[in-house]
PDB file of C-alpha atoms in Angstrom:
ATOM      1  CA  MET A   1      83.972 125.491 132.421  1.00  0.00           C
ATOM      2  CA  SER A   2      80.670 124.000 133.450  1.00  0.00           C
ATOM      3  CA  ARG A   3      77.586 123.803 131.314  1.00  0.00           C
ATOM      4  CA  ASN A   4      74.332 125.405 132.331  1.00  0.00           C
ATOM      5  CA  TYR A   5      70.885 124.396 131.134  1.00  0.00           C
ATOM      6  CA  VAL A   6      67.776 126.562 130.852  1.00  0.00           C
ATOM      7  CA  ILE A   7      64.260 125.300 130.194  1.00  0.00           C
ATOM      8  CA  ILE A   8      62.204 127.488 127.874  1.00  0.00           C
ATOM      9  CA  ASP A   9      58.703 127.328 126.467  1.00  0.00           C
ATOM     10  CA  ALA A  10      58.494 125.973 122.929  1.00  0.00           C
ATOM     11  CA  SER A  11      57.027 129.323 121.880  1.00  0.00           C
ATOM     12  CA  GLU A  12      60.364 130.959 122.805  1.00  0.00           C
ATOM     13  CA  VAL A  13      62.482 128.864 120.409  1.00  0.00           C
ATOM     14  CA  SER A  14      62.293 131.543 117.733  1.00  0.00           C
ATOM     15  CA  SER A  15      64.106 133.943 120.112  1.00  0.00           C
ATOM     16  CA  VAL A  16      67.054 131.586 120.678  1.00  0.00           C
ATOM     17  CA  ASP A  17      70.359 132.853 119.288  1.00  0.00           C
ATOM     18  CA  PHE A  18      71.951 129.539 118.307  1.00  0.00           C
ATOM     19  CA  ASN A  19      75.346 131.254 118.126  1.00  0.00           C
ATOM     20  CA  GLN A  20      75.224 131.651 121.924  1.00  0.00           C
ATOM     21  CA  VAL A  21      74.154 128.129 122.918  1.00  0.00           C
ATOM     22  CA  LEU A  22      75.552 124.663 122.263  1.00  0.00           C
ATOM     23  CA  GLU A  23      72.625 123.468 120.145  1.00  0.00           C
ATOM     24  CA  THR A  24      72.805 124.202 116.442  1.00  0.00           C
ATOM     25  CA  SER A  25      69.145 124.724 115.487  1.00  0.00           C
ATOM     26  CA  ALA A  26      65.535 124.320 116.592  1.00  0.00           C
ATOM     27  CA  GLU A  27      65.574 120.864 115.018  1.00  0.00           C
ATOM     28  CA  THR A  28      68.293 119.645 117.407  1.00  0.00           C
ATOM     29  CA  LEU A  29      66.414 120.543 120.590  1.00  0.00           C
ATOM     30  CA  ARG A  30      64.863 117.937 122.883  1.00  0.00           C
ATOM     31  CA  TYR A  31      61.252 118.705 123.765  1.00  0.00           C
ATOM     32  CA  SER A  32      59.085 117.605 126.653  1.00  0.00           C
ATOM     33  CA  LEU A  33      56.654 114.802 125.811  1.00  0.00           C
ATOM     34  CA  ASP A  34      53.781 117.245 125.318  1.00  0.00           C
ATOM     35  CA  GLY A  35      55.972 119.495 123.149  1.00  0.00           C
ATOM     36  CA  SER A  36      55.417 122.538 125.342  1.00  0.00           C
ATOM     37  CA  GLN A  37      58.983 122.950 126.629  1.00  0.00           C
ATOM     38  CA  THR A  38      62.566 122.462 125.549  1.00  0.00           C
ATOM     39  CA  PHE A  39      65.952 123.413 126.913  1.00  0.00           C
ATOM     40  CA  VAL A  40      69.222 124.884 125.753  1.00  0.00           C
ATOM     41  CA  LYS A  41      72.698 124.575 127.197  1.00  0.00           C
ATOM     42  CA  PHE A  42      75.541 127.057 127.290  1.00  0.00           C
ATOM     43  CA  GLU A  43      78.941 127.601 128.834  1.00  0.00           C
ATOM     44  CA  GLY A  44      80.172 130.824 130.389  1.00  0.00           C
ATOM     45  CA  ASP A  45      78.065 133.936 130.738  1.00  0.00           C
ATOM     46  CA  THR A  46      74.301 133.644 130.460  1.00  0.00           C
ATOM     47  CA  PRO A  47      73.125 134.755 127.004  1.00  0.00           C
ATOM     48  CA  SER A  48      71.007 137.905 127.229  1.00  0.00           C
ATOM     49  CA  PHE A  49      67.888 136.177 125.891  1.00  0.00           C
ATOM     50  CA  LEU A  50      68.043 133.738 128.838  1.00  0.00           C
ATOM     51  CA  GLU A  51      68.653 136.265 131.610  1.00  0.00           C
ATOM     52  CA  GLY A  52      66.175 136.004 134.469  1.00  0.00           C
ATOM     53  CA  LYS A  53      65.457 132.322 133.788  1.00  0.00           C
ATOM     54  CA  THR A  54      66.480 129.494 136.095  1.00  0.00           C
ATOM     55  CA  ALA A  55      69.766 127.827 135.140  1.00  0.00           C
ATOM     56  CA  TYR A  56      70.351 124.190 136.067  1.00  0.00           C
ATOM     57  CA  THR A  57      73.505 122.124 136.433  1.00  0.00           C
ATOM     58  CA  HIS A  58      74.075 118.960 134.409  1.00  0.00           C
ATOM     59  CA  SER A  59      73.034 116.703 137.296  1.00  0.00           C
ATOM     60  CA  GLU A  60      69.899 118.770 137.955  1.00  0.00           C
ATOM     61  CA  MET A  61      68.959 118.608 134.279  1.00  0.00           C
ATOM     62  CA  LEU A  62      69.454 114.830 134.200  1.00  0.00           C
ATOM     63  CA  GLU A  63      66.944 114.526 137.052  1.00  0.00           C
ATOM     64  CA  ILE A  64      64.464 116.781 135.269  1.00  0.00           C
ATOM     65  CA  VAL A  65      64.570 114.958 131.935  1.00  0.00           C
ATOM     66  CA  ALA A  66      64.241 111.601 133.712  1.00  0.00           C
ATOM     67  CA  GLY A  67      60.837 112.755 134.984  1.00  0.00           C
ATOM     68  CA  GLU A  68      57.480 111.857 133.484  1.00  0.00           C
ATOM     69  CA  GLU A  69      57.142 115.177 131.633  1.00  0.00           C
ATOM     70  CA  TRP A  70      60.272 114.416 129.574  1.00  0.00           C
ATOM     71  CA  THR A  71      60.626 110.628 129.458  1.00  0.00           C
ATOM     72  CA  ASP A  72      57.897 108.132 128.560  1.00  0.00           C
ATOM     73  CA  PRO A  73      57.893 105.462 131.302  1.00  0.00           C
ATOM     74  CA  ASP A  74      56.400 102.973 128.817  1.00  0.00           C
ATOM     75  CA  ALA A  75      59.163 103.414 126.238  1.00  0.00           C
ATOM     76  CA  ASN A  76      61.657 100.623 125.780  1.00  0.00           C
ATOM     77  CA  PRO A  77      64.945 101.326 127.601  1.00  0.00           C
TER      78      PRO A  77
END
């Protein structure tokens, strides 16, 4: 079963049902550098609170988080 990833606004974290995604809490989420967005991952059917949002594959998500909004180009590798 493949994993799907959905980017959400940080303001939506309180609506995440952590029983339906692979993260365990708001504290385990990775946020964009400006803190405005995060993402959750899930397997199987799309949780109802994520319906209507764009789902990404693992490879698509890797490309997204490698971008300047998610990864500081000046950080040490």
